[in-house]
Backbone as a ProteinNet text record, in pm:
[ID]
protein_1_A
[PRIMARY]
XXXXXXXXXXXXXXXXXXXXXXXXXXXXXXXXXXXXXXXXXXXXXXXXXXXXXXXXXXXXXXXXXXXXXXXXXXXXXXXXXXXXXXXXXXXXXXXXXXXXXXXXXXXXXXXXXXXXXXXXXXXXXXXXXXX
[TERTIARY]
-4635.5	-4530.8	-4565	-4692.1	-4728.4	-4704	-4714.2	-4682.2	-4533.9	-4451.3	-4307.8	-4276.1	-4341.4	-4322.7	-4369.2	-4481.3	-4531.6	-4433.3	-4382.2	-4286.6	-4159.3	-4105.3	-3980.3	-4001.7	-4114.2	-4142.7	-4161	-4229.5	-4250.5	-4118.1	-4035.3	-3906.9	-3814.9	-3819.1	-3739.4	-3788.6	-3918.6	-3974.6	-3927	-3921.6	-3873.2	-3727.4	-3645.5	-3504	-3490.3	-3571.8	-3565.5	-3611.2	-3711	-3757.6	-3649.2	-3587.5	-3478.8	-3362.9	-3331.4	-3225.6	-3259.1	-3381.1	-3417.5	-3422.6	-3461.9	-3465.1	-3325.5	-3233.5	-3101.8	-2993.7	-3023.6	-2921.2	-2866.5	-2951.9	-2905.1	-2798.6	-2820.7	-2721.6	-2593.4	-2609.1	-2491	-2408.5	-2473.9	-2399.7	-2340.6	-2409.2	-2354.6	-2227.6	-2228.5	-2109.2	-1994.6	-2026.4	-1922.4	-1860.1	-1927.7	-1875.2	-1773.6	-1759.8	-1666.2	-1523.9	-1444.3	-1303.4	-1216.9	-1116.8	-1030.4	-950.4	-934.9	-852	-711.1	-613.1	-474	-445.6	-514.4	-486.2	-592.9	-547.2	-635.1	-741.3	-705.3	-798.4	-916.5	-894.9	-1001.4	-1101.7	-1069.1	-1153	-1241.8	-1239.7	-1312.9	-1463.1	-1521	-1665.5	-1700.6	-1615.1	-1640.4	-1634.6	-1537.9	-1526.8	-1649.8	-1700.5	-1822.6	-1941.4	-1948.9	-2056.9	-2050.3	-1929.9	-1911	-1941.7	-1896.2	-1925.6	-2075.2	-2143.6	-2288.5	-2356.4	-2308.9	-2365.9	-2340.8	-2224.5	-2192.8	-2282.7	-2277.9	-2337.7	-2488.3	-2542.4	-2686.1	-2766	-2696.9	-2770.6	-2720.3	-2596	-2545.7	-2534.8	-2477.2	-2457.7	-2588.6	-2688.4	-2815.1	-2883.4	-2881.8	-2944	-2862.9	-2730.8	-2645.9	-2667.8	-2675.9	-2698.9	-2837.1	-2937.7	-3072.8	-3081.7	-3025.9	-3032.4	-2956.5	-2839.8	-2763.1	-2838	-2897.1	-2974.4	-3090.4	-3160.4	-3271.9	-3223.9	-3115.6	-3063.2	-3024	-2959	-2915.9	-3033.2	-3134.8	-3251.9	-3327.5	-3344.8	-3428.8	-3350.4	-3218.5	-3137.1	-3155.2	-3160.7	-3175.2	-3300.2	-3413.5	-3534.1	-3520.7	-3456.8	-3438.1	-3348.5	-3245.5	-3157.3	-3234.3	-3315.7	-3396.3	-3491.1	-3554.9	-3645.7	-3569.6	-3450.4	-3370.2	-3327.8	-3288.4	-3251.6	-3369.8	-3487.4	-3606.8	-3634.8	-3621.9	-3648.5	-3548.9	-3423	-3321.2	-3344.3	-3379	-3403.1	-3525.5	-3627.2	-3745.4	-3707.4	-3629.5	-3592.5	-3509.7	-3416.9	-3330.3	-3385.7	-3503.8	-3563.2	-3613.1	-3640.9	-3685.6	-3826.4	-3902.4	-4040.1	-4047.2	-3959.9	-3962.7	-4103.9	-4159.2	-4295.9	-4297	-4310.8	-4307.6	-4434.9	-4535.9	-4660.1	-4651.3	-4539.4	-4519.7	-4462.2	-4455.6	-4405.9	-4492.1	-4425.4	-4496.1	-4446.9	-4533.5	-4495.2	-4459.6	-4523.5	-4495.7	-4353.6	-4315.6	-4179.9	-4075.2	-4106.7	-4015.8	-4001.9	-4112.2	-4108.9	-4030	-4043.8	-3967.6	-3817.6	-3775.9	-3634.1	-3588.5	-3673.5	-3640.7	-3621.9	-3709.6	-3697.9	-3569.4	-3536.2	-3413.8	-3291.1	-3292.5	-3180.6	-3169.2	-3282.3	-3279.2	-3222.5	-3257.5	-3203.4	-3052.8	-3006.4	-2862	-2790.1	-2851.1	-2790.9	-2785.9	-2895.1	-2897.8	-2792.6	-2780.6	-2679.7	-2539.4	-2510.8	-2378.5	-2346.9	-2443.8	-2423.2	-2405.3	-2485.1	-2474.5	-2340.8	-2294.7	-2164.8	-2051.7	-2066.8	-1969.1	-1967.1	-2085.3	-2092	-2034.3	-2063.3	-2007.1	-1855.2	-1801.6	-1656	-1599	-1664.8	-1617.9	-1623.1	-1727.9	-1738.2	-1628.9	-1599.2	-1490.9	-1356	-1332.7	-1207.5	-1199.3	-1309.8	-1312.9	-1291.2	-1353	-1337.4	-1190.8	-1124.5	-982.8	-898.8	-933.1	-860.3	-879.8	-993.8	-1022.5	-952.8	-896	-828.7	-691.2
-3024	-2926.8	-2833.8	-2804.9	-2714.4	-2780.7	-2915.5	-2985.5	-2970	-2977.4	-2961	-2819.2	-2720.3	-2582.3	-2563	-2622.4	-2610.3	-2670	-2787.3	-2852.6	-2770.5	-2724.5	-2648	-2514.7	-2450.7	-2322.9	-2340.5	-2445.2	-2470.9	-2498	-2582	-2613.2	-2491.9	-2411.1	-2288.6	-2191.2	-2185	-2096.1	-2138.6	-2268.6	-2318.3	-2278.1	-2296	-2257.4	-2106.6	-2028.9	-1883	-1838.8	-1904.7	-1871.3	-1904.1	-2020.7	-2056.9	-1958.5	-1920.6	-1823.2	-1691.3	-1643.6	-1515.1	-1522.4	-1636.5	-1652.2	-1657.2	-1721.2	-1746.2	-1651.2	-1565.6	-1477.1	-1381.4	-1335.7	-1246.8	-1310.9	-1436.5	-1508.3	-1534.4	-1563.5	-1589.1	-1461.6	-1350.8	-1225.2	-1177.1	-1202.2	-1166.7	-1246.6	-1373.9	-1456.9	-1407.7	-1359.8	-1311.3	-1180.3	-1108.4	-982.4	-1003	-1124.8	-1153.6	-1135.1	-1066.9	-1050.8	-1124.4	-1194.9	-1272.7	-1182.8	-1230.1	-1161.6	-1221.2	-1148.5	-1196.8	-1328.6	-1353.6	-1475.2	-1581.1	-1700.3	-1811.6	-1836.5	-1822.8	-1848.8	-1752	-1633.5	-1533.1	-1560.2	-1652	-1679.4	-1802.4	-1867.1	-1993.3	-1973	-1873.7	-1849.1	-1806.4	-1724	-1678.4	-1795.3	-1884.9	-2002	-2090.8	-2107.7	-2186.4	-2121.1	-1990.1	-1917.5	-1934.9	-1925.5	-1942.7	-2086.7	-2182.5	-2322.9	-2349.7	-2290.6	-2304.8	-2246.6	-2130.8	-2068.6	-2154.5	-2217	-2301.3	-2424.3	-2500.7	-2633.4	-2635.6	-2533.4	-2536.3	-2443	-2355	-2259.6	-2253.3	-2211.9	-2188.2	-2315.7	-2418.5	-2542.8	-2610.9	-2620.1	-2680.8	-2606.8	-2474.1	-2398.5	-2413.8	-2413.8	-2431	-2566.6	-2670.3	-2805.2	-2814.4	-2757	-2762.3	-2688.2	-2567.1	-2489.1	-2557.5	-2613.5	-2684.7	-2809	-2881.1	-3000.5	-2964.1	-2857.4	-2813.9	-2777.5	-2702.8	-2663.2	-2785.2	-2881.7	-3001.5	-3090.6	-3097.1	-3179.9	-3124.2	-2993.1	-2932.9	-2883.2	-2885.3	-2836.5	-2914.5	-3047.8	-3118.5	-3077	-3062.6	-3018.8	-2875.2	-2790.4	-2651.5	-2643.3	-2726.9	-2729.1	-2777.4	-2880.6	-2930.6	-2821.9	-2750.6	-2642.1	-2532.9	-2497.3	-2394.1	-2437.8	-2565	-2616.4	-2608.9	-2649.7	-2642.7	-2499.3	-2405.2	-2264.4	-2209.8	-2246.2	-2199.1	-2257	-2384.8	-2444.8	-2383.9	-2350.9	-2284.3	-2144.5	-2072.8	-1936.5	-1933.5	-2028.3	-2028.9	-2109.6	-2165.4	-2237.2	-2136.2	-2186	-2096.3	-2043.1	-2115.6	-2073.1	-1960.2	-1965.7	-1869.7	-1851.4	-1960.6	-1962	-1904.2	-1772.8	-1705.7	-1728.3	-1785.5	-1812.5	-1941.8	-2010.1	-2131.4	-2099.7	-1970.9	-1928.3	-1989.3	-2037.1	-2099.5	-2036.7	-1960.6	-1891.2	-1988.7	-2103.2	-2201.7	-2255.4	-2287.1	-2337.6	-2229.9	-2106	-1995.8	-1974.5	-1979.9	-1964.6	-2077.3	-2197.1	-2310.6	-2285.2	-2237.6	-2206.2	-2095.7	-1996.4	-1885.9	-1934.6	-2020	-2074.7	-2157.5	-2232.6	-2311.8	-2221.9	-2114.9	-2019.7	-1954	-1916.5	-1855.9	-1951.4	-2078.3	-2174.6	-2191	-2184.7	-2193.4	-2069.6	-1952.7	-1829.6	-1834.9	-1877.6	-1891.2	-1991.5	-2102.5	-2203.6	-2144.6	-2073.6	-2012.8	-1914.6	-1831.4	-1733.4	-1802.3	-1903.6	-1973.7	-2046.8	-2109.1	-2177.3	-2077	-1956.5	-1850.1	-1812.2	-1798.2	-1766.7	-1879.1	-2003.8	-2118.6	-2114.3	-2086.7	-2077.4	-1966.8	-1848.4	-1738.1	-1775.6	-1846.1	-1888.6	-1988.3	-2081.3	-2177.1	-2107.2	-2007.9	-1930.9	-1857.6	-1795.9	-1725.5	-1822	-1938.2	-2040.1	-2082.4	-2096.4	-2133.7	-2021	-1896	-1782.3	-1774.1	-1821.8	-1818.3	-1931.1	-2026.7	-2141.3	-2106.1
-3459	-3436.4	-3319.5	-3301.9	-3192.6	-3056.6	-3050	-2924.8	-2891.3	-2993.1	-2973.8	-2927.4	-2987.1	-2945.5	-2801.6	-2766.7	-2629.4	-2529.4	-2560.8	-2470.3	-2456.3	-2568	-2561.3	-2490.3	-2514.3	-2448.1	-2298	-2258.1	-2116.1	-2045.7	-2104.3	-2043	-2041.1	-2146.5	-2149.5	-2043.6	-2023.5	-1920.6	-1781.5	-1757.2	-1628	-1607.9	-1711	-1701.5	-1680.2	-1748.4	-1733.9	-1594.5	-1541	-1406.1	-1303.1	-1315.7	-1224	-1236.8	-1359.2	-1382.1	-1312.2	-1328.8	-1269	-1116.5	-1062.5	-917.3	-856.5	-924.3	-868.2	-916.6	-1013.4	-1068	-962.1	-871.4	-765.9	-678.6	-641.6	-560.1	-638.3	-766.4	-850.2	-865.4	-895.5	-913.3	-781.4	-671	-539.1	-511.5	-548.1	-529.6	-618.4	-737.3	-828.2	-780.4	-692.5	-640.2	-528.2	-480.4	-372.3	-423.6	-343.6	-381.1	-278.7	-328.5	-239.1	-144.7	-23.9	74.9	69	119.5	106.5	177.7	288.7	364.5	337.9	313.3	278.5	386.2	510.3	620.4	619.9	568	562.6	450.6	362.8	246.1	261	376.3	392.5	372.5	438.1	425.1	282.9	223.4	86.4	-11.6	9.9	-78.3	-65.4	55.3	74.7	4.7	9.4	-57	-209.2	-262.5	-407.8	-447.6	-368.3	-397.7	-395.7	-300.7	-293.3	-417.1	-460.9	-581.5	-704.8	-711.5	-827.1	-830	-721.7	-724.7	-699.4	-636.2	-611.1	-700.9	-772.8	-855.3	-999.6	-1018.3	-1153.8	-1236.7	-1178.8	-1253.8	-1292.4	-1203.5	-1246.2	-1361.3	-1357.1	-1466.3	-1594.4	-1583.8	-1702	-1766.9	-1685.3	-1738	-1801.5	-1736.5	-1791.3	-1924.2	-1930.8	-2054.4	-2167.6	-2137.3	-2240.1	-2286.8	-2193.5	-2230.2	-2322	-2288.3	-2373.5	-2513.2	-2518.6	-2649.2	-2731.8	-2669.1	-2741.7	-2781.7	-2696.2	-2728	-2847.8	-2850.7	-2954.4	-3075.6	-3069.7	-3181	-3311.3	-3310.6	-3438.8	-3517.7	-3449.6	-3520.5	-3569.2	-3490.3	-3531.9	-3655.3	-3660.1	-3777.6	-3899.7	-3882	-3994	-4044.6	-3954.8	-3994	-4068.5	-4017.4	-4083	-4223.2	-4236.8	-4369.9	-4466.4	-4419.9	-4504.4	-4546.1	-4452.9	-4482.6	-4584.4	-4567.7	-4661.9	-4800.5	-4807.5	-4939.4	-5005.7	-4928.8	-4986.3	-5035.3	-4957.5	-4995.4	-5123.3	-5137	-5253.9	-5370.8	-5355.9	-5468.6	-5571.6	-5689.7	-5797.3	-5771	-5689.6	-5662.5	-5559.9	-5459.4	-5348.9	-5295.2	-5253.7	-5202	-5060.4	-5052.3	-4923	-4841.6	-4903.8	-4831.9	-4751.2	-4759	-4679.2	-4541.4	-4507.7	-4377.1	-4267.1	-4162	-4050.8	-3921	-3855.6	-3732.5	-3620.9	-3616.5	-3511.9	-3528	-3649.8	-3673.4	-3644.2	-3679.1	-3650.4	-3500.3	-3429.2	-3283.7	-3219	-3271.8	-3219.8	-3233.8	-3349.5	-3370.4	-3275.7	-3256	-3166.8	-3022.9	-2975.7	-2840.2	-2827	-2929.8	-2927.7	-2922.2	-2998.6	-2997.5	-2859.8	-2801.2	-2668.2	-2563.8	-2573.4	-2476.6	-2496.9	-2619.9	-2645.9	-2592.1	-2606.6	-2554	-2401.2	-2339.4	-2193.7	-2147.3	-2218.6	-2182.5	-2192.5	-2299.6	-2315	-2203.8	-2169.4	-2063.1	-1928.1	-1902.4	-1774.2	-1761.8	-1870.3	-1863.6	-1846.3	-1900.7	-1877.3	-1729	-1668.9	-1525.8	-1440.2	-1478.1	-1404.5	-1410.9	-1527.1	-1543.3	-1454.4	-1454.3	-1370.3	-1222.4	-1182.1	-1042.4	-1005.7	-1095.6	-1068.3	-1057.7	-1143	-1136.3	-1003	-962.5	-834.3	-718	-726.4	-620.4	-608.3	-721.4	-719.2	-657.2	-688.3	-630.7	-479.4	-431.3	-287.4	-211.4	-282.1	-217	-166.2
[MASK]
+++++++++++++++++++++++++++++++++++++++++++++++++++++++++++++++++++++++++++++++++++++++++++++++++++++++++++++++++++++++++++++++++++

Protein backbone atom coordinates (compact mmCIF):
# COMPACT_ATOMS: atom_id res chain seq x y z
CA UNK A 1 0.00 0.00 0.00
CA UNK A 2 2.85 2.40 0.68
CA UNK A 3 4.06 1.93 -2.93
CA UNK A 4 0.64 2.98 -4.14
CA UNK A 5 0.69 6.03 -1.87
CA UNK A 6 4.17 6.94 -3.11
CA UNK A 7 3.11 6.69 -6.74
CA UNK A 8 -0.08 8.69 -6.25
CA UNK A 9 1.71 11.35 -4.19
CA UNK A 10 4.49 11.72 -6.74
CA UNK A 11 2.08 12.07 -9.64
CA UNK A 12 -0.09 14.49 -7.67
CA UNK A 13 3.00 16.54 -6.85
CA UNK A 14 3.86 16.76 -10.56
CA UNK A 15 0.32 17.94 -11.37
CA UNK A 16 0.45 20.47 -8.53
CA UNK A 17 3.82 21.80 -9.66
CA UNK A 18 2.56 22.22 -13.24
CA UNK A 19 -0.55 23.92 -11.90
CA UNK A 20 1.49 26.35 -9.81
CA UNK A 21 3.86 27.10 -12.69
CA UNK A 22 1.13 27.75 -15.23
CA UNK A 23 -1.62 29.27 -13.07
CA UNK A 24 -0.26 32.78 -13.61
CA UNK A 25 -0.55 32.46 -17.38
CA UNK A 26 -4.00 30.91 -17.09
CA UNK A 27 -5.32 33.66 -14.81
CA UNK A 28 -3.72 36.33 -17.01
CA UNK A 29 -5.56 34.88 -20.00
CA UNK A 30 -8.82 34.91 -18.03
CA UNK A 31 -8.40 38.64 -17.36
CA UNK A 32 -8.61 39.44 -21.07
CA UNK A 33 -11.77 41.28 -22.00
CA UNK A 34 -13.17 41.19 -25.52
CA UNK A 35 -13.04 44.33 -27.61
CA UNK A 36 -16.03 45.38 -29.73
CA UNK A 37 -14.38 44.62 -33.06
CA UNK A 38 -13.39 41.09 -33.97
CA UNK A 39 -10.16 42.21 -35.64
CA UNK A 40 -8.95 43.72 -32.37
CA UNK A 41 -9.29 40.37 -30.61
CA UNK A 42 -6.98 38.27 -32.80
CA UNK A 43 -3.92 38.50 -30.51
CA UNK A 44 -6.05 38.01 -27.40
CA UNK A 45 -7.71 34.93 -28.91
CA UNK A 46 -4.29 33.46 -29.71
CA UNK A 47 -3.19 34.10 -26.13
CA UNK A 48 -6.29 32.40 -24.73
CA UNK A 49 -5.89 29.47 -27.12
CA UNK A 50 -2.29 29.09 -26.04
CA UNK A 51 -3.33 29.08 -22.38
CA UNK A 52 -5.97 26.43 -23.07
CA UNK A 53 -4.00 24.00 -25.16
CA UNK A 54 -0.52 24.32 -23.70
CA UNK A 55 -1.29 24.85 -20.03
CA UNK A 56 -4.83 24.42 -18.70
CA UNK A 57 -5.90 21.39 -20.70
CA UNK A 58 -2.77 19.28 -20.01
CA UNK A 59 -3.04 19.85 -16.26
CA UNK A 60 -6.79 19.19 -16.31
CA UNK A 61 -6.32 15.93 -18.21
CA UNK A 62 -3.49 14.84 -15.92
CA UNK A 63 -5.41 15.61 -12.71
CA UNK A 64 -8.56 13.88 -13.98
CA UNK A 65 -6.55 10.85 -15.09
CA UNK A 66 -4.92 10.60 -11.67
CA UNK A 67 -8.25 10.86 -9.91
CA UNK A 68 -9.79 8.18 -12.12
CA UNK A 69 -6.79 5.85 -11.82
CA UNK A 70 -6.66 5.97 -8.04
CA UNK A 71 -10.39 6.34 -7.31
CA UNK A 72 -11.30 2.61 -7.28
CA UNK A 73 -8.78 1.84 -4.52
CA UNK A 74 -9.86 4.91 -2.57
CA UNK A 75 -13.50 3.79 -2.76
CA UNK A 76 -12.54 0.30 -1.59
CA UNK A 77 -10.61 1.78 1.35
CA UNK A 78 -13.55 4.04 2.24
CA UNK A 79 -15.96 1.08 2.12
CA UNK A 80 -13.68 -0.95 4.40
CA UNK A 81 -13.44 1.98 6.84
CA UNK A 82 -17.19 2.47 6.91
CA UNK A 83 -17.85 -1.22 7.49
CA UNK A 84 -15.32 -1.27 10.33
CA UNK A 85 -16.86 1.83 11.90
CA UNK A 86 -20.40 0.47 11.77
CA UNK A 87 -19.48 -3.04 12.86
CA UNK A 88 -20.30 -4.15 16.38
CA UNK A 89 -16.61 -4.29 17.27
CA UNK A 90 -15.69 -0.74 16.22
CA UNK A 91 -12.04 -1.65 16.20
CA UNK A 92 -10.59 1.85 16.11
CA UNK A 93 -7.08 0.47 16.44
CA UNK A 94 -7.25 -0.73 12.83
CA UNK A 95 -6.70 2.87 11.69
CA UNK A 96 -4.08 3.09 8.95
CA UNK A 97 -2.50 6.47 8.25
CA UNK A 98 -1.12 5.30 4.89
CA UNK A 99 -4.57 4.30 3.64
CA UNK A 100 -6.02 7.57 4.91
CA UNK A 101 -3.28 9.57 3.21
CA UNK A 102 -3.93 7.68 -0.01
CA UNK A 103 -7.60 8.66 0.10
CA UNK A 104 -6.64 12.25 0.86
CA UNK A 105 -4.29 12.43 -2.14
CA UNK A 106 -7.01 10.97 -4.36
CA UNK A 107 -9.51 13.55 -3.12
CA UNK A 108 -7.01 16.35 -3.73
CA UNK A 109 -6.43 15.18 -7.29
CA UNK A 110 -10.20 15.12 -7.87
CA UNK A 111 -10.51 18.67 -6.48
CA UNK A 112 -7.64 19.87 -8.67
CA UNK A 113 -9.23 18.18 -11.69
CA UNK A 114 -12.59 19.83 -11.00
CA UNK A 115 -11.02 23.26 -10.63
CA UNK A 116 -8.89 22.85 -13.74
CA UNK A 117 -11.86 21.71 -15.85
CA UNK A 118 -13.77 24.76 -14.58
CA UNK A 119 -10.89 26.99 -15.73
CA UNK A 120 -10.74 25.20 -19.10
CA UNK A 121 -14.47 25.81 -19.54
CA UNK A 122 -14.05 29.51 -18.66
CA UNK A 123 -11.19 29.81 -21.15
CA UNK A 124 -13.24 28.18 -23.91
CA UNK A 125 -16.13 30.56 -23.20
CA UNK A 126 -13.74 33.51 -23.34
CA UNK A 127 -12.20 32.20 -26.57
CA UNK A 128 -15.66 31.99 -28.13
CA UNK A 129 -16.41 35.58 -27.02
CA UNK A 130 -13.18 36.72 -28.69
CA UNK A 131 -14.24 35.20 -32.05
